[in-house]
Coordinates of C-alpha atoms in Angstrom, one line a residue:
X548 CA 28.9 -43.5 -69.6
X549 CA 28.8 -39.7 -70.2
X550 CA 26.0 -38.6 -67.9
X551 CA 23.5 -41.6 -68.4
X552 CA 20.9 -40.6 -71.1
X553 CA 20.4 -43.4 -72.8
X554 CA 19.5 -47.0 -72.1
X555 CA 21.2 -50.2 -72.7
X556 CA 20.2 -51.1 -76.2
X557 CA 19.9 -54.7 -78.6
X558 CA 22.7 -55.8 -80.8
X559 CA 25.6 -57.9 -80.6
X560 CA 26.5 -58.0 -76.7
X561 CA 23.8 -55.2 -75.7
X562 CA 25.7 -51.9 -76.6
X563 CA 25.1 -49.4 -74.2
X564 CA 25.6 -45.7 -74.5
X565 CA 27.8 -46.5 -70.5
X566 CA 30.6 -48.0 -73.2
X567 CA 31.0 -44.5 -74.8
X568 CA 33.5 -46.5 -77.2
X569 CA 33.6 -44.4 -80.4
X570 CA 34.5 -45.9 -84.1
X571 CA 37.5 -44.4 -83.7
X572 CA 38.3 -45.8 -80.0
X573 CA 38.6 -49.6 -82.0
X574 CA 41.3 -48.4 -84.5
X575 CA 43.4 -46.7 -81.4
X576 CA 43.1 -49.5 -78.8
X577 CA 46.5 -50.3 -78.6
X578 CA 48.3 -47.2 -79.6
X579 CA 49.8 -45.1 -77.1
X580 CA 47.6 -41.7 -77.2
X581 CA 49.5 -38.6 -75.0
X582 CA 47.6 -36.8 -72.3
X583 CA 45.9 -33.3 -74.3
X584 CA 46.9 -30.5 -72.3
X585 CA 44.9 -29.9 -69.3
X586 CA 43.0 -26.6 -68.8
X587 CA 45.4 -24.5 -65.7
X588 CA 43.6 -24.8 -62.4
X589 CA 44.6 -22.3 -59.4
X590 CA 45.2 -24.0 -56.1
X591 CA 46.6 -22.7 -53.4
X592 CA 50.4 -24.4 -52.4
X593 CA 49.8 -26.5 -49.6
X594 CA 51.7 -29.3 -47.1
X595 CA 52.1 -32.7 -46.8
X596 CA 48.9 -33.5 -44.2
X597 CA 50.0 -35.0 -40.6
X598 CA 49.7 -38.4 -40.8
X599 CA 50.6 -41.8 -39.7
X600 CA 53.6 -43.3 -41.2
X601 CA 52.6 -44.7 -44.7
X602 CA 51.8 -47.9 -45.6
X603 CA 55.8 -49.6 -46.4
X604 CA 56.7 -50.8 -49.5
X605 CA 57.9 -54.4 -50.8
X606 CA 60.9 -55.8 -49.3
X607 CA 63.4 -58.9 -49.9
X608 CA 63.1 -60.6 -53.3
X609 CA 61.1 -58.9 -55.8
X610 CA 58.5 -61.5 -57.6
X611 CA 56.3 -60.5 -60.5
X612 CA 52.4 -60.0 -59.3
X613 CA 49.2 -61.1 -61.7
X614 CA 47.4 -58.1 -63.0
X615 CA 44.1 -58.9 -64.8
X616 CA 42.6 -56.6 -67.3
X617 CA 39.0 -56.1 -68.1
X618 CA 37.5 -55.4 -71.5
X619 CA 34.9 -55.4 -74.3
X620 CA 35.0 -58.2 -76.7
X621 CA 32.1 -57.3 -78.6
X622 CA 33.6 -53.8 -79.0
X623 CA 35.2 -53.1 -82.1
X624 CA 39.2 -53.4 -81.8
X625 CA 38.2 -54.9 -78.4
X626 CA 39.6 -57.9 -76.4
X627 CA 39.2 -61.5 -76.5
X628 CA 38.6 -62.5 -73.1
X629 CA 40.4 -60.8 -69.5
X630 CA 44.1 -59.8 -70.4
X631 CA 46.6 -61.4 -68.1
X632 CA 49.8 -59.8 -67.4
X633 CA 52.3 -59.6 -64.2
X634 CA 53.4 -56.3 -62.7
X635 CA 56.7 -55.9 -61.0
X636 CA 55.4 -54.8 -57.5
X637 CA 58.3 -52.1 -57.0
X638 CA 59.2 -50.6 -60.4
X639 CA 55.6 -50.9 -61.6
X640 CA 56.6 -52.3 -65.2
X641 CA 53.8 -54.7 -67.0
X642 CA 54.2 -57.8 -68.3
X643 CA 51.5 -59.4 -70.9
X644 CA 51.4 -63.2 -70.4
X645 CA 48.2 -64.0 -72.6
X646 CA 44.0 -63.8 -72.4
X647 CA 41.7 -66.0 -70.7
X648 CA 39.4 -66.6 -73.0
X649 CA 35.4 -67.9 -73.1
X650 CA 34.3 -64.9 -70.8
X651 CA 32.2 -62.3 -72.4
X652 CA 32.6 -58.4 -72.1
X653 CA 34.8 -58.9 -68.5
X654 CA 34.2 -55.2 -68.6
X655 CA 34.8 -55.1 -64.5
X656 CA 36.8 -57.6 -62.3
X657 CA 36.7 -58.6 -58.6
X658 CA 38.7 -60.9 -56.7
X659 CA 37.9 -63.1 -53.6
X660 CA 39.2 -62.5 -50.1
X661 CA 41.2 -65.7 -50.2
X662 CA 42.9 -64.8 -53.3
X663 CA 41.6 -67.9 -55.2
X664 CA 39.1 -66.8 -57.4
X665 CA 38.4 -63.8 -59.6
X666 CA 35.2 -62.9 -60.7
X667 CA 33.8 -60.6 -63.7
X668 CA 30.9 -59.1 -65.0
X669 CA 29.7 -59.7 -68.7
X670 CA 28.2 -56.8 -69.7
X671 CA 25.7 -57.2 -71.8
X672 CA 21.8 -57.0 -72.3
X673 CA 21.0 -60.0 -71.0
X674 CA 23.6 -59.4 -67.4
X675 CA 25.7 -62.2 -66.3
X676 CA 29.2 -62.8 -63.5
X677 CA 31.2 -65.5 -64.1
X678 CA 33.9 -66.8 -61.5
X679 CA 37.2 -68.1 -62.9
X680 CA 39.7 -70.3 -60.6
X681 CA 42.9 -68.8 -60.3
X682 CA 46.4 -71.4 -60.9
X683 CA 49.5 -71.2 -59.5
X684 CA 50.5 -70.2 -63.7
X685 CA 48.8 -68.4 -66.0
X686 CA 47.8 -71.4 -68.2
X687 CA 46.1 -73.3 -65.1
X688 CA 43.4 -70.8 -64.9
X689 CA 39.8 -72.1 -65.5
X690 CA 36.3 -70.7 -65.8
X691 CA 33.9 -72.2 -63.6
X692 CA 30.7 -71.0 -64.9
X693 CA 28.4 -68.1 -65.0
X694 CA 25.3 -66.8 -63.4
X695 CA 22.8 -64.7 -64.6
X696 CA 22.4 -61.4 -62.7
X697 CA 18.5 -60.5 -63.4
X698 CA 19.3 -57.3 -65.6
X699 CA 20.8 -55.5 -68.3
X700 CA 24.4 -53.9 -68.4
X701 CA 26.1 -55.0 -65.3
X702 CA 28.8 -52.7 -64.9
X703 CA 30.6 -53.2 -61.6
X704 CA 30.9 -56.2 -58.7
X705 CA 32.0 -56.7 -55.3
X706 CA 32.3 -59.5 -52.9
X707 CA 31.6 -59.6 -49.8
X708 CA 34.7 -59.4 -47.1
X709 CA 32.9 -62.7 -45.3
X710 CA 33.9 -64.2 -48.8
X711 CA 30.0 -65.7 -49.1
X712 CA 28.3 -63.2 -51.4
X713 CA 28.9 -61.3 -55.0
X714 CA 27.3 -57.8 -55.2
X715 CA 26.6 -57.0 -58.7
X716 CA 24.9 -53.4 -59.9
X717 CA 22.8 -53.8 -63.4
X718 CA 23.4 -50.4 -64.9
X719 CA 21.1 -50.6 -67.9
X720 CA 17.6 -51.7 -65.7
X721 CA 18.6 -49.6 -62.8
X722 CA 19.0 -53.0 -60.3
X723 CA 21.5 -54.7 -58.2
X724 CA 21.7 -58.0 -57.4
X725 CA 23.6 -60.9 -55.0
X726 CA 24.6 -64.6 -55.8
X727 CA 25.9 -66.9 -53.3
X728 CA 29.5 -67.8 -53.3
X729 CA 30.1 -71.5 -52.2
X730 CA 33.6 -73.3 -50.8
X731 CA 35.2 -73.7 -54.0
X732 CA 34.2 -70.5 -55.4
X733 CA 31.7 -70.9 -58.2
X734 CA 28.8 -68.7 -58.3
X735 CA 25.1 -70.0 -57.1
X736 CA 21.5 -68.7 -58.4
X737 CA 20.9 -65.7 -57.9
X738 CA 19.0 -64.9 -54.5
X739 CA 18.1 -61.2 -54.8
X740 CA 17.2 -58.9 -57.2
X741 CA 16.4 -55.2 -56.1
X742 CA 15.1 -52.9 -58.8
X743 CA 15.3 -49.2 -58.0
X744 CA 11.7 -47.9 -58.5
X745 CA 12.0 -44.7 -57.0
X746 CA 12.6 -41.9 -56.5
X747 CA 12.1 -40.8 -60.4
X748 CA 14.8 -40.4 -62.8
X749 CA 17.0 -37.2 -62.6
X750 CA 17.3 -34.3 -65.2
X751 CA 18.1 -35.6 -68.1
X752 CA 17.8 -39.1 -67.0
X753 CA 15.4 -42.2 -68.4
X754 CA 15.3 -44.4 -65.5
X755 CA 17.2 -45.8 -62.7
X756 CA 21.1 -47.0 -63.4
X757 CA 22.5 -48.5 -60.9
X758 CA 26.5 -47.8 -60.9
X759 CA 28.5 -49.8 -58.1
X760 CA 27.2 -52.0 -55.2
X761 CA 29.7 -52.3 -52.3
X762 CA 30.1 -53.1 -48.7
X763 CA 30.4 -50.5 -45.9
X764 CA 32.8 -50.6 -43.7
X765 CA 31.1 -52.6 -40.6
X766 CA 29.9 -55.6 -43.0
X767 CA 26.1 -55.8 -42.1
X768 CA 25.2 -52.8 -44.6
X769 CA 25.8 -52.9 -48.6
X770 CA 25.0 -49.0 -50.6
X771 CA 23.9 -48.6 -54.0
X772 CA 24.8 -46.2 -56.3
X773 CA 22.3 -44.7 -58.6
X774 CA 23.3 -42.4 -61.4
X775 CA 20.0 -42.2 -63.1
X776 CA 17.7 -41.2 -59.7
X777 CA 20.5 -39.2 -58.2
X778 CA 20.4 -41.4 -54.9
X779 CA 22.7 -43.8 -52.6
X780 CA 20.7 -46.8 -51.2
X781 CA 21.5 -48.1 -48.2
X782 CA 20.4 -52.2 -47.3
X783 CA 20.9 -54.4 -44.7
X784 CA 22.3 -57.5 -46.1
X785 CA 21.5 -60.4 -44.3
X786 CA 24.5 -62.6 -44.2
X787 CA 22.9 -66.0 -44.2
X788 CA 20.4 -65.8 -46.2
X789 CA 21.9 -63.1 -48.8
X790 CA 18.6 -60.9 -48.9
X791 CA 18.5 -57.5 -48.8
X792 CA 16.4 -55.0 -46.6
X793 CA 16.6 -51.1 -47.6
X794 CA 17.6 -49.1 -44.8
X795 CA 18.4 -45.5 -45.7
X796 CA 18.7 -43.2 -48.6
X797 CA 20.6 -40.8 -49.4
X798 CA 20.2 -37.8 -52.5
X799 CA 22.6 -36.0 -54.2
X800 CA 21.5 -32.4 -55.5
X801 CA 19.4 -33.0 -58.8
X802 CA 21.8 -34.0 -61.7
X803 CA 24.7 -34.6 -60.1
X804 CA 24.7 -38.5 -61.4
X805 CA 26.6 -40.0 -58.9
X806 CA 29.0 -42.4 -60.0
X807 CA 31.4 -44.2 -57.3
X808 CA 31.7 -44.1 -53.8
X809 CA 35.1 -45.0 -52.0
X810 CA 35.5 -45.3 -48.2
X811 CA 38.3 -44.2 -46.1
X812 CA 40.1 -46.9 -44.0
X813 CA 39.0 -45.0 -40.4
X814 CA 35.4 -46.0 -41.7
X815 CA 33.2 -43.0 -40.9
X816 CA 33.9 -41.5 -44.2
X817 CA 33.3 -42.0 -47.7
X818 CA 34.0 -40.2 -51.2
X819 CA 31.6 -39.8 -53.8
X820 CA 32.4 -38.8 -57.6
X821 CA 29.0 -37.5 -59.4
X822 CA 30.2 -37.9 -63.1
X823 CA 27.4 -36.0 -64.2
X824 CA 27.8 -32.5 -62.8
X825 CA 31.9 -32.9 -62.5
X826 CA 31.6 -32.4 -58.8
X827 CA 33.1 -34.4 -55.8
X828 CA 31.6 -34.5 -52.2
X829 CA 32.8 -36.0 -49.0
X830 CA 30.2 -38.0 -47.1
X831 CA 29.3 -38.8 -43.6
X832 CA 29.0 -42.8 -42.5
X833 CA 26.9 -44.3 -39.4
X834 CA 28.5 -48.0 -38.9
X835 CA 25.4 -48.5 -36.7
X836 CA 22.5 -47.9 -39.3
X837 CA 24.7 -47.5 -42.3
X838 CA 23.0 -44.1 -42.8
X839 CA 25.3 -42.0 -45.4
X840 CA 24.8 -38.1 -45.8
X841 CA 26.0 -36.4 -48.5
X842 CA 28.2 -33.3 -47.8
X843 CA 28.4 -30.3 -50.2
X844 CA 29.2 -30.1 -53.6
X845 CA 33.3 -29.9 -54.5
X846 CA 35.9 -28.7 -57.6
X847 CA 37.3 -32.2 -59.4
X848 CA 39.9 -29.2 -60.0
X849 CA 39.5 -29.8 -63.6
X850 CA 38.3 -26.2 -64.7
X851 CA 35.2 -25.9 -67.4
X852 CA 33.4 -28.2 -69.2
X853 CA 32.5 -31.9 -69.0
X854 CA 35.3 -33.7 -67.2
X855 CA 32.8 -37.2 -66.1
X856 CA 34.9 -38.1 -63.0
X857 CA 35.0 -42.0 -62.9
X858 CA 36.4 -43.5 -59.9
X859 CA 37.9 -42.4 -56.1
X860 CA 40.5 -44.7 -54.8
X861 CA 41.7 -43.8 -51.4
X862 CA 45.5 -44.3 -50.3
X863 CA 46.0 -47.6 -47.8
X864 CA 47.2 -45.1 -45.0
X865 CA 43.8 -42.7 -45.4
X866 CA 46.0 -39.6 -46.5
X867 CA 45.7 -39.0 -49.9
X868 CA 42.4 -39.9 -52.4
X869 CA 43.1 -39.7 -56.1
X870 CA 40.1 -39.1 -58.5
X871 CA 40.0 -40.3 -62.5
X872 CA 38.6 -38.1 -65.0
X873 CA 37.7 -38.9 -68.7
X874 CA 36.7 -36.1 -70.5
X875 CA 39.6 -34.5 -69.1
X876 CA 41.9 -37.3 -69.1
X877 CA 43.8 -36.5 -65.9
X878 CA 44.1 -37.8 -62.2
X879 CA 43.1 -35.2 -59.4
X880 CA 45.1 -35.4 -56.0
X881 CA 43.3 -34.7 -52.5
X882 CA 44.7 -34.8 -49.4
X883 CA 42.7 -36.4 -46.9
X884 CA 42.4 -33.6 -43.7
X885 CA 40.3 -34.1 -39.9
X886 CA 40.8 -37.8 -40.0
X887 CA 38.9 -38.5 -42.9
X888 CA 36.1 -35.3 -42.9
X889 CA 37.6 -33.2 -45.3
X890 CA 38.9 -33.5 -49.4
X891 CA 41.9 -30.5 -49.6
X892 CA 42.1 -30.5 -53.7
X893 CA 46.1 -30.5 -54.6
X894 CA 46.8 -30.8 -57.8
X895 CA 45.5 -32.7 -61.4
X896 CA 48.4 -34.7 -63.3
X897 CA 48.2 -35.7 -67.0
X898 CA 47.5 -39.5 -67.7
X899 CA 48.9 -40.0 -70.3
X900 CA 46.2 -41.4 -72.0
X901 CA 42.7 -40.7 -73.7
X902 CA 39.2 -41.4 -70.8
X903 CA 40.6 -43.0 -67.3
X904 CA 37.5 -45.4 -66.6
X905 CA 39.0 -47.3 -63.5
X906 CA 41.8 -46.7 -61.2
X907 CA 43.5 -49.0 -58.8
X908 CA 46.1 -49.3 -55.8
X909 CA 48.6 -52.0 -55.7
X910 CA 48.3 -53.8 -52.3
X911 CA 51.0 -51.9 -50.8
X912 CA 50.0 -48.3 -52.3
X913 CA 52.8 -46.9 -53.6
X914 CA 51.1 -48.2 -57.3
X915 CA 48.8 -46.3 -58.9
X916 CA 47.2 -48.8 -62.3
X917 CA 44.5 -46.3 -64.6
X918 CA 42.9 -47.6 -67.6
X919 CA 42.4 -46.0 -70.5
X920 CA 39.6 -47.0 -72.4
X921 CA 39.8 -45.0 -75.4
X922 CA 43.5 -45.4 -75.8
X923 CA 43.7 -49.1 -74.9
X924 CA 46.3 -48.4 -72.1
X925 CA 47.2 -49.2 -68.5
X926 CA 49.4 -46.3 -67.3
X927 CA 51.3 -46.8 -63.6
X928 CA 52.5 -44.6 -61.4
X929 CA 54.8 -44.5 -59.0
X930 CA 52.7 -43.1 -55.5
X931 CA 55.3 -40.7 -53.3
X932 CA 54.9 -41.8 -49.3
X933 CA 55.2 -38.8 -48.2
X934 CA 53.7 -36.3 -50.1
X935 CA 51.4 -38.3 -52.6
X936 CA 52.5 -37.1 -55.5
X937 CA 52.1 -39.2 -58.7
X938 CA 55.3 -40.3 -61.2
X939 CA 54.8 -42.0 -64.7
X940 CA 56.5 -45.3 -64.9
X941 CA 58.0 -46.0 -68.4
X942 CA 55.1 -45.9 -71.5
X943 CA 51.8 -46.9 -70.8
X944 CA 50.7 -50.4 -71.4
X945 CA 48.9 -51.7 -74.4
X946 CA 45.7 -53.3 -74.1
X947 CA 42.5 -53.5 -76.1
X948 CA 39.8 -51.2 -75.0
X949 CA 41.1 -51.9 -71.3
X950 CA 38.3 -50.8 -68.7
X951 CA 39.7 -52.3 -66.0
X952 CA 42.8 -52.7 -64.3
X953 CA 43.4 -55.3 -61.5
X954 CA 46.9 -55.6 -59.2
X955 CA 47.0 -58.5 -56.9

């Protein structure tokens, strides 16, 4: 999505303007596409932050990990299903294995605490998840069924840490929504739908579009993320029933079009990336009330001109927070200062690839998984301990129209 202006419309699948998959983006899904040169951005030379030891890496034998990959198959050049491949946990090389098949537009993937089942949007007018049981090989995999999620465009998913619910935000009505997760895995009905009515649309916007859904840190509250009314909900999930009561909300300054919000481990803050005005801001979180307040306005260090920052991912350890931007097709490095309170920009790295929609940390953190959408690509990089800095590892991995990157 470049800044939200347009509804989800009809067509094969429900193409949205949120894809921003040009003609050209089918014919180049698998090819290799290097990183354009990135606009010079002053920072000043800084240190390694004090920190804890970081987060150690894998140790003994060294056994291949699954890595799912989301897509579009009604895009042209797209995918056929989620991409299944294995990563090798230390060297970060990719393996393709094959595609599970008979899920539509898996444009965002989730996985269950216990490990056993992954779950998926299908992005498209009429919104669905779908939950797929995970085999011990890549063959054993099976779908076992879909649910509708009340709206149009579901873009991204999360499930609950108790295991029991899937949190799904409908981008093209503006909605989020919850299913019930039962013992084997497989999605129930749907048992709330949450349409957000107000406040109005932001400049330049045409209604509400609800971005991510996720859980704050102490479990009782889930937040909202609104591009199109410039706001982060805040609701009290009710964890037996799966309802939702609004609590709090928070604004963003008038266009800003936040995106994506990413807690730090220490819980008090969060990270939020407003794709609309290419601006960061480090937030403020009450575990009692779930009450979040938006700090200032920060550089994605990307210079002038659109740069649509994507996603925050935050380092296991809390020290470092690394930012994806498309329209500059680049990866900004923070350090994470005052135990969580303050973003200190570092640097912006190439990545080596054409628009960055997701990013992702391998369990142990020293991966860093991007995917490229326009390029078809997964890049990896290596994540330095100590200092945070980012290595390439080998070419980046083909993948049609890839959205979505998933390490186990």
């Amino acid at each position: 999505m470049n800044g939200g202006t347009e509804p989800v419309r009809g067509g094969r699948g429900g193409w949205s303007r949120r894809r921003f998959v040009g003609a050209a983006a089918g014919t180049a899904a698998v090819a290799t596409v290097p990183a354009r040169a990135l606009a010079a951005v002053p920072v000043e030379p800084v240190d390694a932050p004090e920190a804890p030891a970081p987060t150690p890496e894998p140790s003994g034998p060294i056994t291949p990990r699954p890595l799912f990959l989301g897509t579009y198959t009604s895009a042209e050049g797209g995918g056929t299903g989620i991409g299944l491949a294995t990563y090798d946990p230390t060297s970060g090389r990719i393996t393709g294995v094959g595609t599970l098949t008979g899920v539509a537009d898996p444009s965002y993937l989730a996985v269950h605490p216990d490990g056993r089942t992954l779950y998926a949007v299908n992005e498209r007018e009429g919104g669905g998840v779908t939950a797929v049981r995970l085999g011990a090989g890549n063959h054993e995999h099976h779908v076992l069924g879909t649910r509708g999620t009340g709206g149009a465009g579901p873009c991204q998913l999360a499930v609950h840490p108790s295991g029991r619910w899937l949190l799904s935000a409908n981008y093209g009505s503006g909605s989020v929504a919850v299913h019930p997760i039962d013992g084997s895995g497989a999605l129930g009905e749907r048992v709330e739908l949450v349409t957000h009515s107000s406040p109005a649309p932001g400049p330049g916007q045409q209604g509400p579009h609800a971005h991510q859904f996720v859980t704050g840190p102490d479990g009782g509250h889930v937040l909202a993320v609104d591009l199109g009314t410039d706001t982060v909900y805040t609701y009290r999930l009710d964890l037996e029933r799966g309802t939702l009561t609004e609590t709090s909300r928070a604004s963003t300054r008038p266009g800003a079009g936040p995106r994506d919000l990413a807690f730090h481990p220490g819980g008090r803050y969060a990270y939020l990336a407003n794709e609309v005005d290419n601006t960061v801001a480090v937030c403020t979180y009450s575990p009692t009330d779930g009450r979040l307040t938006i700090g200032e306005a920060q550089s994605t260090g990307t210079g002038a001109g659109t740069s649509y920052p994507a996603q925050f991912v935050v380092t296991p350890d809390g020290r470092y927070a690394y930012l994806a931007n498309r329209g500059h097709n680049s990866l900004t490095r923070y350090a994470v200062e005052a135990d969580g309170a303050r973003l200190r920009l570092l640097d912006t790295v190439p990545v080596a690839g054409d628009f960055p929609r997701q990013l992702a940390l391998s369990p142990y953190g020293n991966l860093l998984f991007a995917a490229n959408q326009r390029s078809g690509t997964v890049s990896v990089f290596r994540v330095d301990p100590v200092s945070g800095g980012l290595r390439l590892v080998g070419e980046p991995f083909a993948s049609p129209v890839v959205v979505c990157a998933l390490p186990l």
